[in-house]
């Protein structure tokens, strides 16, 4: 059975991460409320963030869903086109 990888936003406008642990990606500085896809590994999230950064020509952030001292794990910059 495949599980749903979307992480809902709770009524206070923060991510409801009480059940899931993993990684999220979003455009850098984007604080809008919407459902996000959760990735199980940092590598998978980083790969998708790099693809999106390249295609949208803007930086993307990889965030941890669990409570950590550093919520944003890394920022992925778009690669320069040749």
Backbone as numpy.savetxt, mean C-alpha at the origin, in Angstrom:
# Nx Ny Nz CAx CAy CAz Cx Cy Cz
-9.95 -22.13 -0.90 -10.79 -20.95 -0.90 -9.90 -19.71 -0.90
-10.14 -18.82 -1.82 -9.35 -17.60 -1.93 -9.94 -16.54 -1.02
-9.09 -15.80 -0.29 -9.59 -14.77 0.60 -9.54 -13.41 -0.08
-10.35 -12.51 0.42 -10.45 -11.16 -0.14 -9.27 -10.33 0.37
-8.50 -9.76 -0.55 -7.32 -8.98 -0.18 -7.59 -7.50 0.02
-8.84 -7.08 -0.06 -9.14 -5.67 0.13 -9.25 -5.36 1.62
-8.75 -4.20 2.02 -8.77 -3.79 3.42 -9.76 -2.65 3.56
-10.85 -2.84 4.31 -11.86 -1.79 4.43 -11.40 -0.66 5.34
-11.94 0.52 5.08 -11.68 1.68 5.93 -12.81 1.73 6.95
-12.47 1.91 8.22 -13.52 1.92 9.24 -14.18 3.30 9.33
-15.15 3.45 10.21 -15.93 4.67 10.31 -15.16 5.90 10.74
-13.98 5.74 11.31 -13.20 6.89 11.76 -12.24 7.38 10.69
-12.25 6.74 9.52 -11.39 7.17 8.43 -10.01 6.56 8.47
-9.80 5.58 9.35 -8.50 4.91 9.40 -8.69 3.48 8.91
-7.61 2.87 8.50 -7.69 1.50 8.00 -8.03 0.54 9.12
-8.98 -0.35 8.86 -9.34 -1.37 9.84 -8.42 -2.56 9.63
-7.34 -2.60 10.40 -6.32 -3.63 10.22 -6.25 -4.57 11.41
-7.31 -4.64 12.18 -7.28 -5.48 13.38 -7.17 -6.96 13.05
-7.59 -7.38 11.86 -7.57 -8.80 11.50 -6.37 -9.13 10.62
-6.02 -8.26 9.69 -5.02 -8.55 8.68 -3.66 -7.97 9.01
-2.62 -8.64 8.60 -1.28 -8.08 8.62 -0.72 -8.25 7.23
-0.03 -7.26 6.76 0.52 -7.29 5.41 0.97 -5.90 5.01
0.90 -5.62 3.71 1.40 -4.36 3.17 0.39 -3.76 2.21
0.31 -2.45 2.21 -0.54 -1.70 1.30 0.32 -0.78 0.47
-0.17 -0.37 -0.69 0.52 0.65 -1.46 -0.47 1.77 -1.77
0.05 2.97 -1.89 -0.78 4.12 -2.26 0.12 5.18 -2.88
-0.45 6.07 -3.68 0.35 7.18 -4.19 0.90 8.00 -3.02
2.11 8.47 -3.13 2.74 9.21 -2.05 1.88 10.42 -1.67
1.58 10.53 -0.40 0.82 11.67 0.12 -0.68 11.55 -0.05
-1.17 10.50 -0.67 -2.60 10.34 -0.91 -3.26 9.81 0.37
-4.13 10.60 0.96 -4.77 10.21 2.21 -6.27 9.95 2.03
-6.73 9.81 0.78 -8.16 9.57 0.55 -8.58 8.23 1.14
-9.86 8.14 1.45 -10.41 6.91 2.02 -11.02 6.06 0.91
-10.53 4.87 0.76 -11.08 3.90 -0.17 -10.54 2.53 0.17
-11.05 1.52 -0.48 -10.61 0.15 -0.21 -9.32 -0.11 -0.98
-8.34 -0.65 -0.29 -7.04 -0.91 -0.87 -6.78 -2.41 -0.96
-5.91 -2.81 -1.85 -5.48 -4.21 -1.95 -4.35 -4.44 -0.96
-4.42 -5.53 -0.22 -3.37 -5.86 0.74 -2.48 -6.94 0.13
-1.18 -6.80 0.30 -0.20 -7.76 -0.20 0.42 -8.49 0.98
0.66 -9.77 0.82 1.18 -10.59 1.92 2.66 -10.38 2.16
3.43 -10.08 1.11 4.87 -9.91 1.29 5.32 -8.51 0.89
6.39 -8.07 1.49 6.96 -6.77 1.16 7.45 -6.76 -0.28
8.00 -7.87 -0.75 8.49 -7.93 -2.13 7.36 -7.75 -3.13
6.25 -8.43 -2.90 5.09 -8.31 -3.79 4.57 -6.87 -3.82
4.44 -6.27 -2.65 3.97 -4.88 -2.57 4.94 -3.93 -3.26
6.23 -4.14 -3.06 7.25 -3.28 -3.69 7.22 -3.41 -5.21
7.05 -4.63 -5.71 6.98 -4.84 -7.16 5.79 -4.12 -7.78
4.62 -4.25 -7.15 3.42 -3.59 -7.66 3.57 -2.07 -7.56
4.14 -1.59 -6.46 4.36 -0.15 -6.30 5.29 0.38 -7.39
6.33 -0.37 -7.74 7.25 0.06 -8.80 6.53 0.13 -10.15
5.70 -0.87 -10.44 4.93 -0.86 -11.69 4.01 0.35 -11.76
3.33 0.62 -10.67 2.40 1.76 -10.66 3.14 3.08 -10.71
4.26 3.18 -10.00 5.06 4.41 -10.03 5.52 4.70 -11.45
5.97 3.66 -12.14 6.44 3.82 -13.52 5.30 4.21 -14.46
4.14 3.55 -14.32 3.04 3.82 -15.25 2.33 5.14 -14.97
2.29 5.56 -13.71 1.61 6.81 -13.36 2.58 7.99 -13.21
3.87 7.71 -13.31 4.92 8.74 -13.24 4.85 9.55 -11.94
4.63 8.84 -10.83 4.63 9.49 -9.52 5.06 8.48 -8.47
5.60 8.95 -7.35 6.05 8.03 -6.29 4.87 7.31 -5.62
5.14 6.09 -5.18 4.17 5.30 -4.41 4.82 4.90 -3.10
4.00 4.75 -2.06 4.48 4.35 -0.74 4.01 2.93 -0.43
4.87 2.18 0.26 4.51 0.87 0.78 4.33 1.04 2.27
3.14 0.65 2.78 2.81 0.82 4.18 2.58 -0.52 4.86
2.92 -0.60 6.12 2.63 -1.80 6.92 1.23 -1.66 7.50
0.47 -2.76 7.51 -0.88 -2.70 8.08 -0.87 -2.89 9.60
0.19 -3.48 10.14 0.24 -3.69 11.60 0.80 -2.44 12.27
0.58 -2.35 13.56 1.09 -1.21 14.32 2.60 -1.33 14.46
3.31 -0.41 13.84 4.76 -0.36 13.94 5.17 1.07 14.19
6.40 1.26 14.60 6.89 2.62 14.82 7.06 3.35 13.49
7.21 2.61 12.40 7.37 3.21 11.09 6.28 2.66 10.18
5.23 3.41 10.00 4.08 2.96 9.19 4.45 2.87 7.70
5.14 3.90 7.17 5.57 3.86 5.77 6.90 3.11 5.72
6.90 1.99 5.05 8.08 1.14 4.98 9.08 1.70 3.98
8.60 2.07 2.79 9.49 2.65 1.79 8.69 3.43 0.76
9.38 4.33 0.08 8.80 5.10 -1.01 9.47 4.66 -2.29
8.66 4.33 -3.29 9.16 3.87 -4.60 9.03 5.02 -5.59
10.13 5.43 -6.16 10.15 6.49 -7.16 10.02 5.89 -8.56
9.36 6.59 -9.48 9.28 6.06 -10.84 10.67 6.03 -11.49
10.90 4.99 -12.29 12.17 4.92 -13.01 12.14 5.90 -14.18
13.27 6.45 -14.49 13.35 7.38 -15.60 13.27 6.59 -16.91
12.46 7.08 -17.84 12.37 6.39 -19.13 13.57 6.76 -20.00
13.98 5.81 -20.82 15.18 6.01 -21.65 14.85 6.67 -22.96
